[in-house]
XYZ file of C-alpha atoms in Angstrom:
689
model
C 2.228 -6.052 -49.067
C -0.030 -4.664 -46.321
C 1.799 -4.523 -42.993
C 0.305 -6.458 -40.090
C 0.306 -5.030 -36.553
C 0.872 -7.449 -33.665
C -0.688 -6.072 -30.476
C 0.139 -7.747 -27.162
C -1.592 -6.943 -23.859
C -0.557 -7.870 -20.330
C -3.690 -9.877 -19.557
C -6.208 -11.828 -21.675
C -9.079 -9.623 -20.436
C -7.299 -6.450 -21.597
C -6.581 -8.017 -25.002
C -10.241 -8.881 -25.461
C -11.489 -5.433 -24.365
C -9.024 -3.549 -26.582
C -9.766 -5.807 -29.568
C -13.498 -5.172 -29.229
C -12.984 -1.405 -29.081
C -10.603 -1.288 -32.043
C -12.756 -3.602 -34.170
C -15.647 -1.195 -33.627
C -18.344 -3.825 -34.001
C -16.822 -5.410 -37.100
C -16.185 -9.126 -37.209
C -13.343 -10.484 -35.084
C -11.796 -13.844 -35.881
C -10.870 -15.541 -32.628
C -8.264 -18.296 -32.624
C -7.114 -20.483 -29.737
C -3.475 -20.640 -28.715
C -2.171 -24.158 -28.459
C -1.019 -24.996 -24.958
C -2.897 -22.239 -23.120
C -6.705 -22.143 -22.700
C -6.803 -18.475 -21.587
C -4.822 -16.666 -24.277
C -6.551 -16.005 -27.616
C -5.528 -14.401 -30.905
C -8.053 -11.825 -32.116
C -7.832 -10.850 -35.798
C -9.517 -7.720 -37.232
C -8.740 -4.539 -39.175
C -8.129 -1.059 -37.781
C -7.212 2.341 -39.211
C -4.236 3.718 -37.269
C -4.492 7.028 -39.091
C -1.423 8.886 -40.287
C 0.857 6.623 -38.228
C 0.293 3.319 -40.056
C -3.003 3.635 -41.908
C -5.503 0.780 -42.387
C -3.898 -2.471 -41.245
C -4.775 -6.050 -40.356
C -4.287 -6.594 -36.630
C -3.587 -9.623 -34.471
C -4.287 -8.887 -30.805
C -3.028 -11.389 -28.215
C -1.690 -11.296 -24.662
C 0.673 -12.654 -22.074
C -0.318 -13.503 -18.497
C 2.050 -11.383 -16.455
C 5.784 -11.976 -16.715
C 7.040 -14.257 -19.487
C 10.522 -14.836 -18.147
C 12.378 -15.302 -14.910
C 15.972 -14.863 -13.832
C 17.635 -18.038 -12.534
C 20.983 -19.551 -11.654
C 22.420 -22.249 -13.929
C 21.744 -25.870 -12.999
C 25.077 -26.285 -11.231
C 24.039 -23.693 -8.608
C 20.468 -24.840 -8.002
C 21.217 -27.508 -5.418
C 21.345 -25.918 -1.982
C 24.561 -27.767 -1.200
C 26.193 -27.069 -4.566
C 28.121 -24.044 -3.311
C 28.673 -21.698 -0.418
C 25.638 -19.344 -0.437
C 28.054 -16.402 -0.543
C 28.991 -17.402 -4.103
C 25.483 -16.506 -5.256
C 26.405 -12.817 -5.033
C 28.461 -13.199 -8.234
C 27.309 -16.510 -9.738
C 26.159 -16.284 -13.380
C 22.441 -15.814 -13.986
C 20.336 -16.335 -17.071
C 16.953 -15.047 -18.200
C 14.706 -17.827 -19.425
C 11.064 -18.259 -20.350
C 9.044 -19.794 -17.519
C 7.994 -23.353 -18.331
C 4.296 -22.577 -17.916
C 4.619 -19.554 -20.256
C 6.433 -21.304 -23.119
C 3.295 -21.710 -25.246
C 2.515 -17.988 -24.811
C 6.056 -16.988 -25.792
C 5.993 -19.330 -28.787
C 2.727 -17.771 -29.943
C 4.243 -14.269 -29.892
C 7.369 -15.443 -31.703
C 5.237 -17.132 -34.349
C 2.886 -14.163 -34.840
C 5.837 -11.740 -35.064
C 7.026 -13.522 -38.205
C 3.992 -12.152 -40.067
C 4.038 -8.650 -38.525
C 5.991 -5.527 -39.300
C 5.121 -3.697 -36.092
C 4.837 -4.880 -32.474
C 2.388 -2.683 -30.518
C 2.659 -3.364 -26.772
C -0.392 -2.846 -24.507
C 1.035 -3.592 -21.058
C 0.239 -1.510 -17.965
C 1.976 1.859 -17.930
C 4.191 1.429 -14.900
C 7.684 0.073 -14.226
C 6.616 -3.539 -14.123
C 4.486 -3.136 -17.260
C 7.427 -1.575 -19.055
C 9.605 -4.553 -18.139
C 6.955 -7.050 -19.274
C 6.854 -5.075 -22.513
C 10.586 -5.672 -22.924
C 10.064 -9.408 -22.377
C 7.425 -9.378 -25.135
C 9.789 -7.453 -27.414
C 12.608 -9.954 -26.861
C 10.533 -13.053 -27.687
C 8.986 -11.275 -30.716
C 12.447 -10.486 -32.082
C 13.261 -14.197 -32.042
C 10.705 -14.532 -34.813
C 11.374 -11.184 -36.496
C 14.621 -9.372 -35.548
C 13.642 -6.296 -37.597
C 10.178 -5.782 -36.112
C 9.392 -2.176 -35.156
C 8.432 -1.839 -31.473
C 5.991 0.733 -30.016
C 3.767 0.795 -26.970
C 0.328 2.217 -26.080
C -0.031 4.688 -23.246
C -3.345 4.117 -21.508
C -4.758 4.038 -17.972
C -8.219 2.524 -18.478
C -10.127 0.460 -21.033
C -12.884 2.963 -21.763
C -13.394 3.055 -25.544
C -12.442 6.671 -26.262
C -9.304 6.323 -24.150
C -8.262 3.121 -25.957
C -8.824 4.763 -29.339
C -6.594 7.720 -28.409
C -3.872 5.339 -27.230
C -4.064 3.364 -30.493
C -3.581 6.510 -32.559
C -0.698 7.874 -30.455
C 1.933 5.131 -29.945
C 5.080 5.889 -27.955
C 8.391 4.127 -27.307
C 9.143 1.735 -24.478
C 10.886 3.479 -21.584
C 14.218 1.660 -21.503
C 15.234 3.346 -18.259
C 12.302 1.802 -16.417
C 13.144 -1.544 -18.002
C 16.701 -1.321 -16.684
C 15.549 -0.316 -13.193
C 13.307 -3.366 -12.910
C 15.935 -5.666 -14.410
C 18.412 -4.511 -11.767
C 15.920 -5.031 -8.959
C 15.089 -8.544 -10.181
C 18.767 -9.523 -10.201
C 19.350 -8.095 -6.729
C 16.250 -9.781 -5.290
C 17.296 -13.147 -6.732
C 20.852 -12.986 -5.415
C 19.946 -11.658 -1.974
C 16.967 -13.938 -1.528
C 18.858 -17.061 -2.553
C 21.995 -16.300 -0.513
C 20.295 -15.284 2.731
C 17.545 -17.898 2.473
C 20.034 -20.735 2.007
C 22.229 -19.438 4.828
C 19.346 -19.038 7.278
C 17.625 -22.267 6.375
C 20.670 -24.541 6.359
C 21.993 -23.163 9.638
C 18.668 -23.114 11.500
C 17.731 -26.595 10.324
C 20.711 -27.830 12.353
C 18.710 -26.935 15.453
C 16.320 -29.789 14.620
C 12.861 -29.675 16.173
C 10.207 -27.653 14.389
C 12.808 -25.952 12.159
C 14.323 -29.145 10.772
C 12.128 -29.185 7.649
C 11.282 -25.485 7.449
C 12.508 -23.108 4.753
C 13.295 -19.756 6.402
C 13.084 -17.382 3.447
C 14.508 -13.887 3.217
C 13.394 -10.949 1.100
C 14.699 -7.383 1.182
C 11.114 -6.109 1.506
C 9.809 -9.002 3.613
C 12.157 -8.445 6.535
C 11.678 -4.678 7.024
C 7.910 -5.252 6.792
C 8.194 -7.963 9.424
C 10.443 -5.639 11.446
C 7.698 -3.018 11.744
C 5.310 -5.637 13.111
C 7.811 -7.088 15.583
C 8.750 -3.593 16.749
C 5.142 -2.788 17.623
C 4.708 -6.216 19.210
C 7.547 -5.526 21.643
C 6.216 -2.066 22.405
C 2.933 -3.681 23.398
C 4.540 -6.500 25.377
C 7.062 -4.279 27.173
C 4.645 -1.467 27.882
C 4.551 -0.378 31.519
C 1.427 1.623 32.388
C 1.875 4.854 34.331
C -0.638 6.682 36.457
C -1.413 10.278 35.580
C -3.650 12.990 36.954
C -5.500 15.905 35.363
C -7.785 18.748 36.403
C -11.281 18.926 34.983
C -13.507 21.969 35.266
C -17.282 21.978 34.727
C -19.644 24.900 34.539
C -23.402 24.844 34.027
C -24.960 27.745 32.152
C -28.270 27.966 30.281
C -28.904 24.316 31.235
C -25.781 23.284 29.324
C -22.918 21.503 31.095
C -19.662 22.820 29.679
C -16.477 20.772 30.132
C -13.286 22.827 30.206
C -10.144 20.870 29.374
C -6.811 21.538 31.055
C -4.164 23.167 28.908
C -1.485 20.911 30.449
C -3.617 17.844 29.599
C -2.082 15.625 32.307
C 0.844 15.335 34.715
C 2.507 12.243 36.144
C 2.969 13.644 39.664
C -0.167 13.640 41.825
C 1.095 16.093 44.434
C 1.846 18.720 41.783
C -1.691 18.393 40.404
C -3.165 18.708 43.921
C -1.215 21.927 44.532
C -2.312 23.393 41.182
C -5.965 22.539 41.903
C -5.717 24.186 45.326
C -4.509 27.392 43.647
C -7.588 27.278 41.432
C -9.915 26.790 44.392
C -8.264 29.620 46.301
C -8.881 31.932 43.354
C -12.614 30.912 43.444
C -13.515 32.670 40.176
C -12.396 32.015 36.624
C -11.922 34.760 34.042
C -12.847 34.353 30.383
C -9.628 35.287 28.590
C -10.714 34.606 25.006
C -13.909 33.956 23.057
C -13.475 33.169 19.390
C -16.201 32.261 16.950
C -15.051 31.659 13.383
C -15.935 29.772 10.217
C -14.223 26.420 9.832
C -14.074 23.726 7.182
C -13.357 20.055 6.851
C -11.496 19.616 3.606
C -12.771 17.194 1.049
C -10.426 14.270 0.339
C -7.647 14.352 -2.218
C -8.003 12.283 -5.400
C -7.412 8.587 -4.730
C -3.975 6.934 -4.941
C -3.089 3.248 -4.660
C -1.679 3.585 -1.147
C -4.827 5.349 0.071
C -7.039 2.739 -1.607
C -5.188 -0.038 0.211
C -5.219 1.740 3.582
C -8.840 2.827 3.498
C -10.004 -0.377 1.818
C -8.549 -2.502 4.604
C -10.044 -0.134 7.165
C -13.574 0.347 5.844
C -14.338 -2.432 3.358
C -13.496 -5.524 5.471
C -10.958 -6.625 2.852
C -7.232 -6.964 3.244
C -5.013 -4.843 1.004
C -4.175 -7.685 -1.373
C -7.846 -8.473 -1.916
C -8.627 -4.777 -2.412
C -6.008 -4.570 -5.165
C -7.149 -7.780 -6.835
C -10.742 -6.537 -6.957
C -9.616 -3.123 -8.224
C -7.650 -4.865 -11.002
C -10.781 -6.802 -11.962
C -12.846 -3.599 -12.112
C -10.130 -1.997 -14.235
C -9.950 -4.868 -16.726
C -13.752 -4.766 -17.051
C -13.547 -1.071 -17.929
C -15.307 0.315 -14.846
C -12.454 2.186 -13.119
C -9.116 3.670 -14.154
C -5.766 1.944 -13.644
C -5.546 1.204 -9.891
C -1.763 1.488 -9.493
C -0.884 5.164 -9.337
C 0.882 7.663 -7.084
C -0.921 10.636 -8.653
C -3.266 12.656 -6.426
C -4.160 15.443 -8.856
C -6.370 15.400 -11.938
C -5.063 16.692 -15.234
C -6.996 19.738 -16.359
C -7.708 18.009 -19.679
C -9.954 15.357 -18.097
C -13.663 16.137 -18.421
C -14.624 15.451 -14.812
C -18.187 16.747 -15.208
C -18.846 14.167 -17.917
C -17.617 11.428 -15.579
C -19.884 12.723 -12.803
C -22.831 12.795 -15.199
C -22.588 9.040 -15.779
C -23.657 8.420 -12.177
C -26.887 10.400 -11.964
C -28.811 7.179 -12.647
C -27.572 5.400 -9.516
C -30.262 4.991 -6.826
C -27.793 5.612 -3.980
C -25.412 8.378 -5.039
C -27.281 9.482 -8.192
C -29.089 12.424 -6.509
C -25.773 13.724 -5.194
C -24.214 13.426 -8.657
C -27.207 15.282 -10.096
C -26.637 18.054 -7.574
C -23.069 18.400 -8.784
C -24.293 18.605 -12.372
C -26.814 21.288 -11.357
C -24.117 23.665 -10.146
C -22.504 22.239 -7.015
C -19.469 20.877 -8.894
C -16.126 22.049 -7.512
C -12.705 21.324 -8.985
C -10.863 18.631 -6.972
C -7.966 19.591 -4.748
C -4.456 19.049 -6.066
C -2.083 16.889 -4.061
C 1.688 16.958 -4.346
C 2.238 13.790 -6.373
C 2.118 13.174 -10.115
C 3.728 10.017 -11.497
C 3.241 11.355 -15.055
C 1.786 7.994 -16.087
C -1.713 7.596 -14.643
C -4.471 9.811 -13.245
C -5.879 9.250 -9.750
C -8.139 6.206 -9.388
C -11.670 7.092 -10.475
C -14.711 5.501 -12.102
C -14.699 5.677 -15.907
C -18.046 3.985 -16.553
C -21.215 3.438 -14.558
C -22.197 -0.114 -13.656
C -25.223 -1.276 -11.675
C -24.581 -3.114 -8.404
C -26.367 -6.192 -9.703
C -23.653 -6.684 -12.333
C -20.898 -6.892 -9.710
C -19.824 -9.409 -7.084
C -20.095 -8.458 -3.417
C -16.426 -7.438 -3.148
C -16.570 -5.574 -6.460
C -19.593 -3.640 -5.189
C -17.679 -2.498 -2.106
C -14.579 -1.359 -3.975
C -16.502 0.246 -6.849
C -18.766 2.127 -4.435
C -15.783 3.373 -2.452
C -13.939 4.566 -5.590
C -17.084 6.277 -6.900
C -17.996 7.972 -3.623
C -14.411 9.148 -3.230
C -14.467 10.638 -6.734
C -17.800 12.412 -6.194
C -16.540 13.742 -2.855
C -13.471 15.152 -4.626
C -15.778 17.016 -7.010
C -17.876 18.505 -4.216
C -17.365 21.403 -1.814
C -15.590 21.224 1.535
C -17.859 20.749 4.532
C -18.452 24.071 6.295
C -19.167 24.886 9.898
C -18.691 27.341 12.730
C -16.376 26.724 15.654
C -16.471 28.411 19.036
C -13.472 28.448 21.375
C -13.588 29.715 24.954
C -10.413 30.033 27.080
C -10.532 30.699 30.814
C -7.906 31.550 33.419
C -8.592 29.813 36.722
C -5.967 30.504 39.345
C -2.615 29.908 37.676
C -4.062 27.461 35.136
C -5.590 27.789 31.677
C -8.565 25.734 30.465
C -10.493 25.689 27.201
C -13.800 24.522 25.738
C -14.712 23.988 22.091
C -17.985 23.816 20.224
C -18.743 22.979 16.587
C -21.829 23.615 14.474
C -21.840 21.937 11.045
C -23.634 24.273 8.638
C -23.118 22.599 5.245
C -22.222 18.915 4.988
C -21.473 19.056 1.242
C -19.048 16.201 0.385
C -19.923 14.395 3.647
C -23.356 13.584 2.194
C -21.777 11.192 -0.310
C -18.653 10.141 1.610
C -19.643 8.325 4.823
C -16.052 7.285 5.507
C -15.312 10.727 7.029
C -17.012 11.875 10.227
C -17.584 15.493 11.243
C -20.474 16.044 13.608
C -21.811 19.039 15.474
C -20.975 19.052 19.162
C -23.248 20.489 21.819
C -23.318 24.257 21.366
C -21.585 26.375 23.978
C -23.666 28.888 25.928
C -22.829 32.570 25.606
C -19.554 33.691 27.197
C -18.111 37.221 27.101
C -14.420 38.019 27.142
C -13.390 39.478 30.509
C -16.349 38.132 32.465
C -15.801 36.115 35.636
C -17.727 33.180 37.035
C -17.377 30.564 39.729
C -17.092 27.095 38.140
C -19.765 24.630 39.140
C -17.253 21.854 39.693
C -13.470 21.406 39.853
C -11.943 17.981 40.355
C -8.916 15.788 39.826
C -9.254 12.878 37.399
C -6.931 9.920 37.671
C -6.020 7.691 34.734
C -3.409 5.332 33.412
C -1.526 5.228 30.132
C -2.549 2.364 27.887
C -0.466 0.219 25.603
C -0.690 0.770 21.848
C -2.583 -1.777 19.838
C -0.783 -4.241 17.612
C -0.037 -2.871 14.167
C -3.024 -2.766 11.801
C -2.832 -3.077 8.037
C -3.511 0.638 7.370
C -0.768 1.541 9.862
C 1.636 -0.970 8.326
C 1.013 0.365 4.811
C 1.661 3.911 6.066
C 4.995 2.822 7.576
C 5.988 1.006 4.384
C 5.073 4.029 2.290
C 6.964 6.468 4.534
C 10.070 4.258 4.569
C 10.142 3.309 0.885
C 9.479 -0.405 1.407
C 8.132 -1.562 -1.927
C 6.024 0.551 -4.251
C 2.354 1.393 -4.191
C 1.887 -1.582 -6.528
C 3.797 -4.141 -4.428
C 3.079 -3.319 -0.763
C 0.084 -5.649 -0.570
C 2.186 -8.464 -2.052
C 4.909 -8.035 0.588
C 2.334 -8.108 3.396
C 0.768 -11.239 1.915
C 4.228 -12.813 1.637
C 5.060 -12.585 5.345
C 1.642 -14.045 6.162
C 2.240 -16.825 3.659
C 5.650 -17.514 5.225
C 3.939 -17.734 8.639
C 6.141 -14.998 10.079
C 2.973 -13.216 11.246
C -0.657 -13.992 11.837
C -3.662 -11.673 11.781
C -6.711 -11.318 13.950
C -9.600 -8.843 14.158
C -8.848 -5.881 16.384
C -11.224 -6.316 19.306
C -13.757 -3.549 19.744
C -12.187 -1.449 17.033
C -8.774 -1.700 18.630
C -6.668 0.459 20.891
C -5.375 3.688 19.536
C -1.686 3.932 18.748
C -1.664 7.544 19.969
C -0.497 6.753 23.532
C 2.544 4.963 22.101
C 3.415 8.029 20.046
C 3.045 10.334 23.044
C 5.235 8.083 25.165
C 7.869 8.015 22.429
C 8.084 11.809 22.674
C 8.611 11.534 26.414
C 11.445 9.069 26.077
C 10.009 5.877 24.674
C 8.227 4.427 27.699
C 7.693 0.727 27.235
C 9.704 0.811 24.016
C 12.024 -1.878 22.745
C 15.797 -1.601 22.985
C 17.605 -1.182 19.716
C 14.636 -0.475 17.435
C 14.614 3.041 16.021
C 11.924 5.601 16.654
C 9.640 6.059 14.262
C -5.307 -12.283 -13.298
C -3.838 -12.189 -9.856
C -1.109 -9.690 -10.396
C 1.728 -10.517 -12.743
C 2.264 -14.197 -12.778
C 3.293 -14.554 -9.132
C 1.672 -16.716 -6.513
C -1.290 -15.363 -4.668
C -0.716 -14.655 -1.011
C -2.735 -15.368 2.072
C -6.458 -15.328 1.767
C -8.316 -12.127 2.334
C -9.506 -11.485 5.818
C -12.638 -9.932 7.102
C -12.862 -9.532 10.802
C -15.308 -8.629 13.434
C -15.910 -5.132 14.719
C -15.023 -2.717 11.954
C -13.097 -5.383 10.074
C -9.637 -3.936 10.814
C -7.063 -6.679 11.261
C -4.014 -6.451 13.505
C -0.738 -8.286 12.997
C 0.894 -10.452 15.642
C 4.320 -11.956 14.865
C 4.761 -15.698 15.302
C 7.570 -17.097 17.408
C 9.626 -17.672 14.260
C 9.056 -14.155 12.939
C 9.989 -12.599 16.264
C 13.131 -14.740 16.596
C 14.382 -13.742 13.130
C 14.121 -10.001 13.759
C 15.535 -10.296 17.280
C 18.427 -12.363 15.993
C 19.426 -9.845 13.317
C 19.026 -6.917 15.706
C 21.265 -8.656 18.237
C 24.039 -8.918 15.633
C 24.414 -5.119 15.778
C 24.923 -4.828 12.025
C 25.545 -1.304 10.761
C 22.148 -1.529 9.085
C 19.997 -4.324 10.478
C 18.214 -6.413 7.867
C 15.040 -5.983 9.924
C 15.118 -2.220 9.384
C 14.048 -0.352 6.242
C 17.168 1.661 5.425
C 18.873 -0.609 2.880
C 15.684 -1.279 0.928
C 14.774 2.397 1.009
C 18.123 3.174 -0.628
C 17.303 0.624 -3.334
C 14.039 2.367 -4.172
C 15.789 5.741 -4.360
C 18.428 4.333 -6.732
C 15.751 2.771 -8.953
C 14.127 6.188 -9.329
C 17.522 7.611 -10.255
C 17.819 5.026 -13.041
C 14.369 6.057 -14.292
C 15.503 9.698 -14.226
C 18.705 8.895 -16.128
C 21.119 9.842 -13.313
C 22.289 6.311 -12.483
C 23.044 3.175 -14.507
C 21.739 -0.302 -13.890
C 25.277 -1.647 -13.431
C 26.133 0.933 -10.761
C 22.868 0.183 -8.985
C 23.455 -3.568 -8.915
C 27.136 -3.384 -7.927
C 26.647 -0.814 -5.139
C 23.604 -2.534 -3.659
C 25.143 -6.003 -3.701
C 28.254 -4.674 -1.978
C 26.140 -3.214 0.825
C 24.285 -6.473 1.327
C 27.437 -8.583 0.899
C 28.894 -6.846 3.945
C 25.730 -7.635 5.906
C 25.860 -11.225 4.684
C 29.486 -11.660 5.750
C 28.738 -10.304 9.223
C 25.666 -12.511 9.460
C 27.625 -15.629 8.518
C 30.278 -14.748 11.099
C 27.673 -14.200 13.823
C 25.200 -16.899 12.830
C 25.345 -18.272 16.379
C 23.588 -15.084 17.523
C 20.635 -15.935 15.277
C 20.695 -19.522 16.504
C 20.667 -18.318 20.102
C 17.140 -16.913 19.783
C 15.824 -19.451 17.275
C 15.674 -22.440 19.687
C 12.618 -20.707 21.128
C 10.910 -21.435 17.812
C 12.515 -24.834 17.295
C 11.144 -26.212 20.585
C 7.524 -25.152 20.098
C 5.513 -28.408 19.863
C 3.969 -28.850 16.441
C 0.474 -29.114 17.882
C 0.891 -25.996 20.005
C -2.144 -23.769 19.828
C 0.083 -20.776 20.567
C 2.100 -21.159 17.382
C -0.048 -23.063 14.916
C 1.524 -21.035 12.104
C 4.852 -22.916 12.491
C 2.902 -26.160 12.166
C 1.247 -24.919 8.982
C 4.606 -23.891 7.566
C 6.148 -27.282 8.297
C 3.219 -29.081 6.680
C 3.347 -26.959 3.542
C 7.129 -27.005 3.025
C 6.888 -30.176 0.935
C 4.676 -28.269 -1.496
C 7.027 -25.322 -1.907
C 9.943 -25.180 -4.321
C 13.204 -23.820 -3.089
C 13.832 -21.416 -5.958
C 11.940 -18.313 -7.021
C 10.569 -17.646 -3.522
C 12.666 -14.703 -2.570
C 10.908 -11.568 -3.845
């Protein structure tokens, strides 16, 4: 009897694309799946070579996760037990009600197959979804052989290679995700019930509100609240600086003070007087040298989210959704990757050559093909699963939606920039000694733009050229003056800044950061607005932190819509350059303030506990830690925080009346009104990720 291969993809679009490639133009029999209008069964033949030979194939799919972890019925009522009991209550893995027809289809098809060939995304979450598929298939055929395809895009040649080189599921990654799911369920349920039931006693606006907790939500919210208080508590300070001007060859040269600025006016006056007494300045150094602006590194998920929200007028969740759509259509590689270096086996020139036909960047691509090609820089990260994000096929703009055009153009221009030369220029630096003080002037001449011609997201412009200065010469400056200024508050946190903080502190993964940001918007813990006029730079805040944290906040330390989940807040496009800034609502601020005021060893509004979780998950993947150890140790850490929270719940209540007494029609906190209105539509389980 000829063995049948059952192939299962993570999304219907991937199943269809892979089936078309493997069928190679031969007839495909398409059958509907009862109970689900999106999932199809595609039947065709394919030669798997030496591995399995010529076989009949059934290709189908899931739609994200098949199963979910839940408490038994006796624990589902919020008043059924003390929330603390949820740390050790039994849990069971069960097929989601809306996925039952999909699971039944896989179980049924497995009865007629000898081999299960899994085509889920090659990351942790994809590995876990693969294990869910395996488990429901074994209900129909306990002896079915299980393999998986390793692929990062749906380009035909890549799919064919994956089909001929099956590998095993990575059980370590499966166990890491399984542990995280259990921890998230227990923590989310316990803390959410505790917070909600206690705060609802305050009546007012909180009486019908669910105050959810998530181990990634709260640190993300904490970053936003921290910046909010730095802005609100900022006290401007006056400063003074010395500015020197000299006119030569009809060019006004500004010399900048080496000290930059001082906060004592009298000291600056005395230093300026010393300069004036000296009368002449001496040129102490003249340096003219070649300089370069490095081309960008290959594109990672975090960079795509940061730069997409900055330049494309799309929030990070929308950027990722569009990138997923481009991936499933076969236009770009897998968009969830930490890798910022290309494998030497990838034919990058062939990929560049596919873009010479484009009317916008085609001439640049042609130039690369004609000899300007340069090997991309290598970053420090390689997740060993996926290459950097890059275009795999050319598509005309007319075949894409407006958002797809933006993301595809950005990915393509980034890739072409990586394959170009660094921009080259010449810099001139002149240092002068004037009295007891040192000043400097800089000039830049851009000689070769190179990658900048295709990558408008970077700026590097020539400055006015400096006139000729000779080391050792003296001159009397045309003008010497004192400038007075005032420190300015930082801007509220923007999405690119927030993603950088999450990445640096291990809050979520590159694949989940956008979901966590969307979650706190959905919960109405924060709101967003366009940063006016491009926003205020955060640099003054960083400088002040070095000088002792001026205006800082007490107690806060220094420095296919996914996988079956709900979609978050809608994408935002703002005015100006489209960068959005986050402002915490009254409720969001009260929650973080309340937990900080409890003086827990590790505040739930800070990233340390979640960062430890991410480190331990990587250890499971590396084989140096077990799932059981991970779950037990992490729950013990959070159990201690829960116990302290329950003991000091009055501290949280002490700040929460601020939120509970906001009138529901208040224009200053309309988000609380929205949350109260929508609570009737939200279930109380499964909302804790």
